[in-house]
CSV table of C-alpha atoms in Angstrom, one decimal:
chain,number,residue,atom,x,y,z
A,10,MET,CA,160.2,-8.1,76.9
A,11,SER,CA,163.0,-5.9,75.7
A,12,ARG,CA,164.2,-5.7,72.2
A,13,GLU,CA,167.8,-6.4,73.4
A,14,GLU,CA,166.7,-9.6,75.2
A,15,HIS,CA,164.8,-10.7,72.2
A,16,ASP,CA,167.8,-10.4,70.0
A,17,ILE,CA,170.0,-12.2,72.4
A,18,VAL,CA,167.6,-15.1,72.7
A,19,LEU,CA,167.2,-15.2,69.0
A,20,GLU,CA,170.9,-15.8,68.7
A,21,LEU,CA,170.7,-18.6,71.3
A,22,LEU,CA,167.8,-20.4,69.7
A,23,PRO,CA,169.8,-22.6,67.2
A,24,ALA,CA,171.8,-24.0,70.0
A,25,TYR,CA,168.7,-24.4,72.2
A,26,ALA,CA,167.1,-26.4,69.4
A,27,LEU,CA,170.1,-28.7,69.5
A,28,ASP,CA,169.9,-29.0,73.3
A,29,ALA,CA,173.5,-27.6,73.4
A,30,LEU,CA,173.1,-24.7,75.9
A,31,ASP,CA,174.3,-24.6,79.4
A,32,GLU,CA,171.6,-24.6,82.1
A,33,GLU,CA,171.8,-20.8,82.7
A,34,GLU,CA,171.4,-20.0,79.0
A,35,LYS,CA,168.6,-22.5,78.7
A,36,GLY,CA,166.7,-20.9,81.5
A,37,ARG,CA,167.1,-17.5,79.9
A,38,VAL,CA,165.7,-18.8,76.6
A,39,GLU,CA,162.8,-20.6,78.2
A,40,ARG,CA,161.8,-17.5,80.2
A,41,HIS,CA,161.7,-15.5,77.0
A,42,LEU,CA,159.9,-18.1,75.0
A,43,ARG,CA,156.9,-17.9,77.3
A,44,VAL,CA,156.2,-14.4,76.2
A,45,CYS,CA,157.5,-14.3,72.6
A,46,PRO,CA,155.4,-15.9,69.9
A,47,ARG,CA,158.0,-15.0,67.2
A,48,CYS,CA,160.7,-16.9,69.0
A,49,GLN,CA,158.3,-19.8,69.5
A,50,ALA,CA,157.7,-20.0,65.8
A,51,GLU,CA,161.4,-19.7,65.0
A,52,LEU,CA,162.2,-22.5,67.5
A,53,ARG,CA,159.7,-24.8,65.9
A,54,LEU,CA,161.4,-24.5,62.6
A,55,LEU,CA,164.9,-24.9,64.2
A,56,LYS,CA,163.8,-28.0,66.1
A,57,GLU,CA,162.4,-29.5,62.9
A,58,THR,CA,165.7,-28.8,61.2
A,59,ALA,CA,167.7,-30.3,64.1
A,60,HIS,CA,165.7,-33.5,64.2
A,61,LEU,CA,166.1,-33.9,60.4
A,62,LEU,CA,169.7,-34.9,61.3
A,63,ALA,CA,168.2,-38.2,62.5
A,64,TYR,CA,167.7,-39.0,58.8
A,65,THR,CA,171.4,-39.1,58.2
A,66,VAL,CA,172.2,-42.1,60.4
A,67,PRO,CA,173.1,-45.4,58.8
A,68,LEU,CA,170.2,-47.7,59.1
A,69,TYR,CA,170.0,-50.9,61.1
A,70,ASP,CA,167.1,-53.3,61.5
A,71,PRO,CA,165.9,-53.7,65.1
A,72,PRO,CA,165.8,-57.2,66.5
A,73,PHE,CA,162.8,-59.0,65.0
A,74,HIS,CA,161.2,-59.8,68.4
A,75,LEU,CA,161.0,-56.1,69.4
A,76,ARG,CA,157.9,-55.4,67.4
A,77,GLU,CA,156.0,-58.2,69.1
A,78,ARG,CA,157.3,-57.2,72.5
A,79,ILE,CA,156.1,-53.6,72.1
A,80,ARG,CA,152.7,-54.9,71.0
A,81,LEU,CA,152.5,-57.0,74.1
A,82,LEU,CA,153.7,-54.3,76.4
A,83,VAL,CA,151.0,-51.9,75.4
A,84,ALA,CA,148.3,-54.5,75.5
A,85,THR,CA,147.5,-53.5,79.1
A,86,GLY,CA,144.8,-55.5,80.8
A,87,ARG,CA,144.7,-58.0,77.9
A,88,PRO,CA,145.9,-61.5,78.5
A,89,SER,CA,148.6,-62.5,76.0
A,90,HIS,CA,147.5,-66.1,75.6
A,91,ASP,CA,148.2,-66.1,71.9
A,92,VAL,CA,151.9,-66.0,72.5
A,93,SER,CA,152.3,-67.3,76.0
A,94,PRO,CA,153.9,-70.7,76.6
A,95,ARG,CA,151.3,-73.4,76.9
A,96,GLY,CA,149.4,-72.7,80.0
A,97,GLY,CA,151.5,-69.7,80.8
A,98,LEU,CA,154.6,-69.9,82.8
A,99,LYS,CA,152.5,-70.9,85.8
A,100,GLY,CA,152.0,-74.6,85.8
A,101,VAL,CA,155.3,-75.3,84.2
A,102,VAL,CA,157.4,-73.7,86.9
A,103,ARG,CA,158.7,-76.0,89.5
A,104,THR,CA,158.3,-74.9,93.0
A,105,ALA,CA,161.4,-76.6,94.4
A,106,VAL,CA,163.5,-74.2,96.4
A,107,TRP,CA,167.1,-73.8,95.3
A,108,ALA,CA,169.8,-73.0,97.7
A,109,ARG,CA,170.9,-69.4,97.0
A,110,PRO,CA,174.4,-69.5,95.6
A,111,THR,CA,177.1,-67.7,97.5
A,112,PRO,CA,178.7,-64.8,95.6
A,113,LEU,CA,182.0,-66.8,95.3
A,114,THR,CA,180.4,-70.0,93.9
A,115,ALA,CA,178.2,-67.9,91.7
A,116,LEU,CA,181.1,-66.0,90.3
A,117,VAL,CA,183.1,-69.2,89.7
A,118,LEU,CA,180.1,-70.7,87.9
A,119,ILE,CA,179.5,-67.6,85.8
A,120,LEU,CA,183.1,-67.2,84.8
A,121,SER,CA,183.3,-70.9,83.9
A,122,LEU,CA,180.2,-70.6,81.8
A,123,ILE,CA,181.4,-67.4,80.2
A,124,THR,CA,184.7,-69.1,79.3
A,125,LEU,CA,182.8,-71.9,77.7
A,126,GLY,CA,180.6,-69.4,76.0
A,127,LEU,CA,183.5,-67.4,74.7
A,128,PHE,CA,184.8,-70.6,73.0
A,129,SER,CA,181.5,-71.4,71.5
A,130,TRP,CA,180.8,-67.9,70.3
A,131,ASN,CA,180.1,-68.8,66.8
A,132,ILE,CA,176.6,-70.1,67.3
A,133,HIS,CA,175.1,-72.2,64.6
A,134,LEU,CA,172.1,-70.5,63.1
A,135,LYS,CA,169.7,-72.1,60.7
A,136,GLY,CA,169.6,-70.4,57.3
A,137,GLU,CA,165.9,-69.5,57.7
A,138,LEU,CA,166.7,-67.7,60.9
A,139,ALA,CA,169.4,-65.5,59.6
A,140,SER,CA,167.8,-62.6,61.2
A,141,LEU,CA,168.9,-64.0,64.5
A,142,ARG,CA,172.5,-63.1,63.8
A,143,ASP,CA,172.3,-59.9,65.9
A,144,GLU,CA,171.4,-62.0,68.9
A,145,THR,CA,175.0,-63.2,69.4
A,146,VAL,CA,176.3,-62.0,72.7
A,147,ASP,CA,178.6,-59.1,72.5
A,148,ALA,CA,181.7,-60.2,74.4
A,149,HIS,CA,182.7,-56.6,75.3
A,150,GLU,CA,179.2,-55.8,76.6
A,151,LEU,CA,179.2,-59.0,78.6
A,152,GLY,CA,182.6,-58.4,80.0
A,153,GLU,CA,181.5,-54.9,81.0
A,154,VAL,CA,178.5,-56.2,82.9
A,155,MET,CA,180.7,-58.9,84.6
A,156,LEU,CA,183.2,-56.3,85.7
A,157,GLU,CA,180.5,-54.1,87.1
A,158,TYR,CA,179.1,-57.1,89.0
A,159,VAL,CA,182.5,-57.9,90.5
A,160,GLU,CA,183.0,-54.2,91.5
A,161,SER,CA,179.4,-53.5,92.7
A,162,PRO,CA,177.8,-56.8,93.6
A,163,ASP,CA,175.1,-55.0,95.5
A,164,ASN,CA,173.6,-53.8,92.2
A,165,TYR,CA,173.0,-57.3,91.0
A,166,GLU,CA,171.0,-60.4,91.9
A,167,LEU,CA,171.7,-64.0,91.1
A,168,HIS,CA,168.8,-66.4,90.4
A,169,PRO,CA,169.2,-70.1,89.6
A,170,ILE,CA,167.0,-71.6,86.8
A,171,GLN,CA,166.4,-75.2,86.3
A,172,ALA,CA,165.0,-77.8,83.9
A,173,THR,CA,161.3,-78.2,83.7
A,174,ASP,CA,161.8,-81.8,82.9
A,175,ALA,CA,164.1,-84.3,84.5
A,176,SER,CA,164.8,-86.0,81.2
A,177,PHE,CA,167.4,-83.5,80.3
A,178,PRO,CA,170.1,-82.0,82.5
A,179,ALA,CA,169.5,-78.3,81.8
A,180,HIS,CA,170.3,-75.7,84.4
A,181,GLY,CA,171.7,-72.2,84.6
A,182,ILE,CA,171.8,-68.9,86.3
A,183,ILE,CA,170.4,-65.4,85.8
A,184,LEU,CA,172.4,-62.4,86.7
A,185,SER,CA,170.1,-59.4,87.0
A,186,ASP,CA,171.4,-55.8,86.8
A,187,ARG,CA,168.9,-53.9,88.9
A,188,LEU,CA,169.9,-50.5,87.8
A,189,ARG,CA,169.9,-51.0,84.1
A,190,ARG,CA,167.3,-53.6,83.5
A,191,ARG,CA,169.8,-56.0,82.0
A,192,MET,CA,170.1,-59.7,82.5
A,193,ILE,CA,172.6,-62.3,81.6
A,194,LEU,CA,171.3,-65.9,81.1
A,195,LEU,CA,173.9,-68.6,81.3
A,196,ALA,CA,172.6,-72.1,80.6
A,197,LYS,CA,173.9,-75.5,79.8
A,198,GLY,CA,172.4,-78.9,79.1
A,199,LEU,CA,169.7,-77.5,76.9
A,200,PRO,CA,167.9,-80.2,74.9
A,201,ARG,CA,168.4,-80.5,71.2
A,202,LEU,CA,165.9,-78.9,68.9
A,203,GLU,CA,163.6,-81.2,67.0
A,204,ASN,CA,163.0,-80.9,63.3
A,205,ASP,CA,160.1,-78.6,63.5
A,206,GLU,CA,161.5,-76.5,66.4
A,207,ALA,CA,163.1,-73.2,65.4
A,208,ALA,CA,164.8,-71.7,68.4
A,209,TYR,CA,164.8,-71.2,72.2
A,210,MET,CA,162.9,-68.2,73.5
A,211,VAL,CA,163.4,-66.4,76.8
A,212,TRP,CA,160.1,-65.3,78.5
A,213,ILE,CA,159.3,-63.3,81.5
A,214,GLN,CA,156.1,-63.2,83.5
A,215,ASP,CA,155.0,-60.1,85.3
A,216,GLU,CA,153.0,-59.9,88.4
A,217,ARG,CA,149.8,-59.6,86.4
A,218,GLY,CA,150.5,-63.0,84.8
A,219,HIS,CA,151.4,-61.6,81.4
A,220,ALA,CA,154.1,-63.6,79.7
A,221,ILE,CA,156.3,-61.5,77.5
A,222,PRO,CA,158.8,-62.9,74.9
A,223,ILE,CA,162.3,-61.4,75.3
A,224,ARG,CA,164.7,-62.9,72.9
A,225,ALA,CA,165.1,-66.0,70.7
A,226,PHE,CA,168.5,-67.7,70.7
A,227,HIS,CA,170.3,-70.9,69.8
A,228,CYS,CA,172.8,-72.9,71.8
A,229,ASP,CA,176.0,-74.7,70.8
A,230,GLU,CA,176.3,-78.4,70.1
A,231,GLN,CA,176.8,-79.1,73.8
A,232,GLY,CA,173.6,-77.3,74.8
A,233,ARG,CA,175.4,-74.2,76.2
A,234,ALA,CA,174.2,-70.6,75.7
A,235,VAL,CA,175.2,-67.2,77.0
A,236,LEU,CA,172.7,-64.4,76.4
A,237,LEU,CA,172.6,-60.8,77.4
A,238,PHE,CA,169.3,-58.9,77.1
A,239,THR,CA,167.5,-55.8,78.2
A,240,LEU,CA,164.3,-56.2,80.1
A,241,PRO,CA,161.1,-54.4,79.0
A,242,LYS,CA,160.2,-53.9,82.7
A,243,GLU,CA,161.9,-53.1,85.9
A,244,PRO,CA,163.4,-56.3,87.4
A,245,GLN,CA,161.3,-56.0,90.5
A,246,ASP,CA,158.1,-56.2,88.4
A,247,ILE,CA,159.1,-59.6,87.0
A,248,VAL,CA,158.0,-62.7,88.9
A,249,GLU,CA,159.3,-65.5,86.8
A,250,ILE,CA,161.6,-66.2,83.9
A,251,GLY,CA,161.6,-69.1,81.6
A,252,VAL,CA,163.0,-70.6,78.4
A,253,SER,CA,160.8,-72.4,76.0
A,254,ILE,CA,161.4,-74.0,72.6
A,255,ALA,CA,159.5,-72.2,70.0
A,256,GLN,CA,158.3,-72.8,66.5
A,257,GLY,CA,157.6,-70.5,63.6
A,258,ASN,CA,159.6,-67.8,61.8
A,259,PRO,CA,160.0,-65.7,63.7
A,260,PRO,CA,159.9,-68.4,66.4
A,261,MET,CA,157.0,-67.0,68.5
A,262,THR,CA,154.9,-70.2,69.1
A,263,PRO,CA,156.1,-71.9,72.2
A,264,VAL,CA,155.9,-75.7,72.1
A,265,ARG,CA,157.6,-76.9,75.3
A,266,PRO,CA,159.2,-75.2,78.3
A,267,VAL,CA,162.8,-76.2,79.1
A,268,LEU,CA,164.0,-73.9,81.9
A,269,ASP,CA,162.3,-71.8,84.5
A,270,GLY,CA,163.1,-69.9,87.7
A,271,LYS,CA,161.5,-67.5,90.1
A,272,LEU,CA,162.9,-64.0,90.4
A,273,ARG,CA,161.1,-63.3,93.7
B,22,MET,CA,135.7,-46.6,63.4
B,23,PRO,CA,136.4,-47.2,59.7
B,24,THR,CA,138.3,-50.4,59.1
B,25,ARG,CA,140.8,-49.1,56.5
B,26,ASP,CA,144.0,-51.0,56.3
B,27,VAL,CA,146.2,-49.2,58.9
B,28,GLN,CA,149.2,-49.2,56.5
B,29,THR,CA,147.3,-46.8,54.2
B,30,LEU,CA,146.7,-44.3,57.0
B,31,SER,CA,148.7,-41.1,57.5
B,32,ASP,CA,150.9,-40.7,60.6
B,33,GLN,CA,148.3,-38.4,62.1
B,34,GLU,CA,145.5,-40.8,61.5
B,35,LEU,CA,147.5,-43.6,63.0
B,36,LEU,CA,148.3,-41.5,66.0
B,37,GLN,CA,144.6,-40.7,66.6
B,38,ARG,CA,143.9,-44.4,66.5
B,39,VAL,CA,146.8,-45.0,68.9
B,40,ALA,CA,145.2,-42.5,71.3
B,41,GLN,CA,142.1,-44.6,71.2
B,42,GLY,CA,144.0,-47.7,72.1
B,43,ASP,CA,144.5,-49.3,68.7
B,44,GLU,CA,147.5,-51.5,69.0
B,45,ASP,CA,147.6,-52.2,65.3
B,46,ALA,CA,148.0,-48.5,64.7
B,47,LEU,CA,151.0,-48.4,67.0
B,48,VAL,CA,152.6,-51.4,65.3
B,49,ALA,CA,152.0,-49.7,61.9
B,50,LEU,CA,153.9,-46.7,63.2
B,51,TYR,CA,156.6,-49.0,64.4
B,52,ASP,CA,156.8,-50.6,61.0
B,53,ARG,CA,157.1,-47.1,59.5
B,54,TYR,CA,159.6,-45.6,61.9
B,55,GLY,CA,161.0,-48.4,64.1
B,56,ARG,CA,164.2,-48.7,62.0
B,57,LEU,CA,164.8,-45.0,62.1
B,58,VAL,CA,164.3,-44.8,65.9
B,59,TYR,CA,166.5,-47.8,66.5
B,60,SER,CA,169.2,-46.6,64.1
B,61,LEU,CA,169.2,-43.1,65.7
B,62,ALA,CA,169.5,-44.6,69.2
B,63,TYR,CA,172.3,-46.9,68.0
B,64,LYS,CA,174.2,-44.0,66.4
B,65,ILE,CA,174.1,-42.1,69.7
B,66,LEU,CA,174.8,-45.0,72.0
B,67,GLN,CA,176.8,-47.4,69.8
B,68,ASP,CA,175.2,-50.3,71.6
B,69,HIS,CA,172.5,-52.5,70.2
B,70,GLN,CA,171.1,-53.5,73.6
B,71,LEU,CA,170.6,-49.9,74.6
B,72,ALA,CA,169.2,-49.0,71.2
B,73,GLU,CA,166.7,-51.7,71.7
B,74,GLU,CA,165.8,-50.4,75.1
B,75,VAL,CA,165.4,-46.8,73.7
B,76,THR,CA,163.2,-48.0,70.8
B,77,GLN,CA,160.9,-49.9,73.2
B,78,ASP,CA,160.7,-46.9,75.5
B,79,VAL,CA,160.0,-44.5,72.6
B,80,PHE,CA,157.0,-46.5,71.2
B,81,THR,CA,155.6,-47.2,74.7
B,82,ASN,CA,155.9,-43.5,75.3
B,83,VAL,CA,154.0,-42.8,72.0
B,84,TRP,CA,151.3,-45.2,73.2
B,85,ARG,CA,150.9,-43.3,76.5
B,86,ALA,CA,151.3,-39.8,75.1
B,87,ALA,CA,149.5,-40.0,71.7
B,88,ALA,CA,146.5,-38.1,73.0
B,89,SER,CA,148.6,-35.2,74.1
B,90,PHE,CA,150.4,-34.8,70.8
B,91,ASP,CA,149.5,-31.5,69.1
B,92,PRO,CA,150.1,-31.4,65.4
B,93,LYS,CA,149.9,-27.6,65.5
B,94,LYS,CA,153.0,-27.5,67.6
B,95,SER,CA,155.2,-30.1,65.8
B,96,ARG,CA,155.3,-32.6,63.1
B,97,PHE,CA,154.9,-36.2,64.2
B,98,THR,CA,158.4,-37.2,63.0
B,99,THR,CA,159.9,-34.3,64.8
B,100,TRP,CA,158.1,-35.4,68.0
B,101,LEU,CA,159.1,-39.0,67.5
B,102,THR,CA,162.8,-38.3,66.8
B,103,SER,CA,163.0,-35.8,69.7
B,104,ILE,CA,161.7,-38.5,72.1
B,105,ALA,CA,164.2,-41.0,70.7
B,106,ARG,CA,167.1,-38.5,70.7
B,107,ASN,CA,166.4,-37.2,74.2
B,108,ARG,CA,166.0,-40.7,75.7
B,109,ALA,CA,169.2,-41.9,74.0
B,110,ILE,CA,171.1,-38.8,75.1
B,111,ASP,CA,169.9,-39.2,78.7
B,112,LEU,CA,171.3,-42.8,78.7
B,113,LEU,CA,174.5,-41.6,77.0
B,114,ARG,CA,175.1,-38.9,79.6
B,115,ARG,CA,174.5,-41.3,82.4
B,116,ARG,CA,177.0,-43.8,80.9
B,117,ARG,CA,179.4,-41.0,80.3
B,118,ALA,CA,179.2,-40.0,83.9
B,119,ARG,CA,180.0,-43.6,84.8
B,120,GLY,CA,182.9,-43.7,82.3
B,121,LEU,CA,181.2,-46.4,80.3
B,122,THR,CA,181.1,-44.9,76.8
B,123,GLY,CA,183.4,-46.4,74.2
B,124,GLY,CA,184.4,-45.2,70.8
B,125,ARG,CA,181.9,-43.3,68.7
B,126,GLU,CA,181.4,-42.5,65.1
B,127,THR,CA,182.3,-38.9,64.5
B,128,GLU,CA,181.2,-38.4,61.0
B,129,LEU,CA,177.7,-37.5,59.8
B,130,ASN,CA,176.6,-40.1,57.3
B,131,THR,CA,176.3,-38.3,54.0
B,132,ALA,CA,176.7,-41.4,51.9
B,133,ILE,CA,173.8,-43.3,50.5
B,134,THR,CA,173.8,-46.7,52.1
B,135,ARG,CA,172.4,-50.0,50.9
B,136,ALA,CA,170.0,-50.0,53.8
B,137,ASP,CA,168.4,-46.9,52.4
B,138,GLU,CA,167.0,-49.0,49.6
B,139,ARG,CA,164.5,-50.3,52.2
B,140,LEU,CA,163.3,-46.9,53.1
B,141,SER,CA,159.9,-45.6,52.1
B,142,PRO,CA,160.0,-43.2,49.2
B,143,GLU,CA,159.3,-40.2,51.5
B,144,HIS,CA,161.9,-41.2,54.0
B,145,HIS,CA,164.4,-41.8,51.2
B,146,LEU,CA,163.8,-38.3,49.7
B,147,GLN,CA,164.0,-36.8,53.1
B,148,ALA,CA,167.3,-38.5,53.8
B,149,LEU,CA,168.7,-37.4,50.4
B,150,ALA,CA,167.7,-33.8,51.0
B,151,VAL,CA,169.2,-33.7,54.5
B,152,ARG,CA,172.5,-35.2,53.3
B,153,GLU,CA,172.7,-32.9,50.3
B,154,ALA,CA,172.1,-29.9,52.6
B,155,LEU,CA,174.7,-31.1,55.0
B,156,GLU,CA,177.3,-31.5,52.3
B,157,GLN,CA,176.8,-27.8,51.6
B,158,LEU,CA,177.9,-26.9,55.1
B,159,PRO,CA,181.6,-26.4,55.9
B,160,PRO,CA,183.0,-29.5,57.7
B,161,ALA,CA,183.7,-27.5,60.8
B,162,GLN,CA,180.0,-26.6,61.1
B,163,ARG,CA,178.9,-30.1,60.4
B,164,GLU,CA,181.2,-31.3,63.1
B,165,VAL,CA,179.7,-29.1,65.9
B,166,LEU,CA,176.2,-30.0,64.8
B,167,GLU,CA,177.1,-33.7,65.0
B,168,LEU,CA,178.7,-33.4,68.4
B,169,ALA,CA,175.7,-31.6,69.8
B,170,TYR,CA,173.0,-33.7,68.3
B,171,PHE,CA,174.5,-37.2,68.4
B,172,GLY,CA,177.1,-36.6,71.1
B,173,GLY,CA,174.8,-34.7,73.5
B,174,LEU,CA,177.5,-32.2,74.1
B,175,THR,CA,176.8,-28.6,75.1
B,176,GLN,CA,178.6,-25.8,73.2
B,177,ARG,CA,181.0,-25.4,76.1
B,178,GLU,CA,181.8,-29.2,76.1
B,179,ILE,CA,182.3,-29.1,72.4
B,180,ALA,CA,184.8,-26.2,72.8
B,181,GLU,CA,186.7,-28.2,75.4
B,182,HIS,CA,186.5,-31.4,73.3
B,183,LEU,CA,187.8,-29.7,70.1
B,184,GLY,CA,190.2,-27.3,72.0
B,185,ILE,CA,188.7,-24.2,70.3
B,186,PRO,CA,187.2,-21.0,71.7
B,187,LEU,CA,183.6,-21.2,73.0
B,188,GLY,CA,182.8,-18.2,70.8
B,189,THR,CA,183.9,-20.1,67.7
B,190,VAL,CA,181.7,-23.0,68.6
B,191,LYS,CA,178.7,-20.8,69.2
B,192,THR,CA,179.2,-19.1,65.8
B,193,ARG,CA,179.5,-22.5,64.0
B,194,VAL,CA,176.4,-23.9,65.7
B,195,ARG,CA,174.4,-20.8,64.9
B,196,LEU,CA,175.5,-20.4,61.3
B,197,GLY,CA,175.3,-24.2,60.6
B,198,MET,CA,171.8,-24.4,62.0
B,199,LEU,CA,170.5,-21.3,60.2
B,200,LYS,CA,172.1,-22.5,56.9
B,201,LEU,CA,170.6,-25.9,57.3
B,202,LYS,CA,167.2,-24.5,58.1
B,203,GLU,CA,167.4,-22.3,55.0
B,204,LEU,CA,168.5,-25.2,52.8
B,205,LEU,CA,165.8,-27.5,54.1
B,206,SER,CA,163.0,-25.0,54.1
B,207,PRO,CA,160.0,-25.6,51.7
B,208,HIS,CA,161.0,-22.5,49.7
B,209,GLY,CA,164.5,-23.8,49.2
B,210,PRO,CA,167.8,-21.9,49.4
B,211,PRO,CA,168.7,-18.9,47.4
B,212,GLY,CA,171.7,-20.8,46.0
B,213,ASN,CA,172.9,-24.4,46.0
B,214,GLY,CA,175.9,-26.6,45.6
B,215,ARG,CA,179.3,-24.9,46.0
B,216,SER,CA,177.8,-21.5,46.1
B,217,GLY,CA,175.9,-22.4,49.2
B,218,GLN,CA,179.1,-23.4,50.9
B,219,LYS,CA,180.8,-20.2,49.9
B,220,GLU,CA,177.9,-18.2,51.3
B,221,THR,CA,178.2,-20.1,54.6
B,222,ASN,CA,181.9,-19.6,54.8
B,223,ALA,CA,181.5,-15.9,54.1
B,224,LEU,CA,178.8,-15.7,56.7
B,225,GLU,CA,181.2,-17.3,59.3
B,226,GLU,CA,184.0,-14.9,58.4
B,227,GLN,CA,181.6,-11.9,58.6
B,228,SER,CA,180.4,-13.1,62.0
B,229,LYS,CA,184.0,-13.5,63.3
B,230,VAL,CA,184.8,-10.0,62.2
B,231,ARG,CA,181.6,-8.7,63.9
B,232,LYS,CA,182.4,-10.5,67.1
B,233,LYS,CA,185.9,-9.1,67.2
B,234,GLY,CA,184.5,-5.7,66.7
B,235,VAL,CA,182.0,-5.9,69.6
């Protein structure tokens, strides 16, 4: 380790701590760090300084369901009966086989539903569920996904979802982005919420049978909803998807399933 | 294992419990830092969906890697924010490569926001100290630090973005970081307020002269 090399690396360390070096400079710093305890100590202080910048960001509350979803995700090997829809998704899923929509009909359906969704953007939220305001679909984000779907349909999959009960005409479609773990749920004909029912909740079920809550939402007065959400798992690990009506605040207690569909 | 309320445990104690598979300890860490992680990811990505994805990944990562965390090498908050920042920047760079990034805030937040009222006292003090230190840096130095940390740009990319020489960017990054480190060190800076800024400006000028002379 030469003195000259040490001095050069010492000058590069602040930028290295910020992850702002080119690959070549980064390699040079890392080679020197292996043999220089003094630079290692300096880097530790610089990294602590750099990451203090995180404290300057304006603060936003994460969506309320994220806390519970993280808890469920880490509960490996533990059945999540406490929050699963009654009896899990299995048992409420119909096994009827839907004809797979052609890309053209699917696109027409999606665009029609999005048009309806755009007009009904201002979803009615109950006062006690004010925290759900962030769940409103971002039109720009939705449009971006739709454009990508049109441009690169091979990166997406379409899955129909249907009512779990013939007494209401609910149906919809799931557009799954295989690369970025995103999904769009388009639904119509959702049954009205009863007095003690708080919201609709999207659930997924993985191959081990764990049901994981994804997102609570409301529909408009005609029972229509457009929802964009990020999956906690890779789409190929998800077996089924469903929508239940849930109680509670936050609405985590499922009381009746309304939509379901198989993703495989 | 003692059954103390997890909320009263230190970060390190919580992390030890997480390493032993205690989900409540992870949730307690989420309650403590979830908002910070989510907000940092949102600041970088300007997208609530992606910020949610990053936050989820960060805490599941903490769950998996808790046993490997070494408090001798790093503070927990440094480790946590570095995971969050790195994950968010990875996503940002991928989106940038696909031409998907939109407008982005370009100013460091040095104002005290109403949301800060919900911070823990320690977090609140930390935020105040960092903002106060940042205000003592020349705006040009703040700008390059912001572009590197929140924008994920290298010094070369910053130079292209701002249309200034690479050497100027390197000087600003180095002096800005060193000054910030000095201001935020436990022993405190030799000066404060406007004098701190004057010192930093003088340092930058000296450095320019030295570089020209080399």
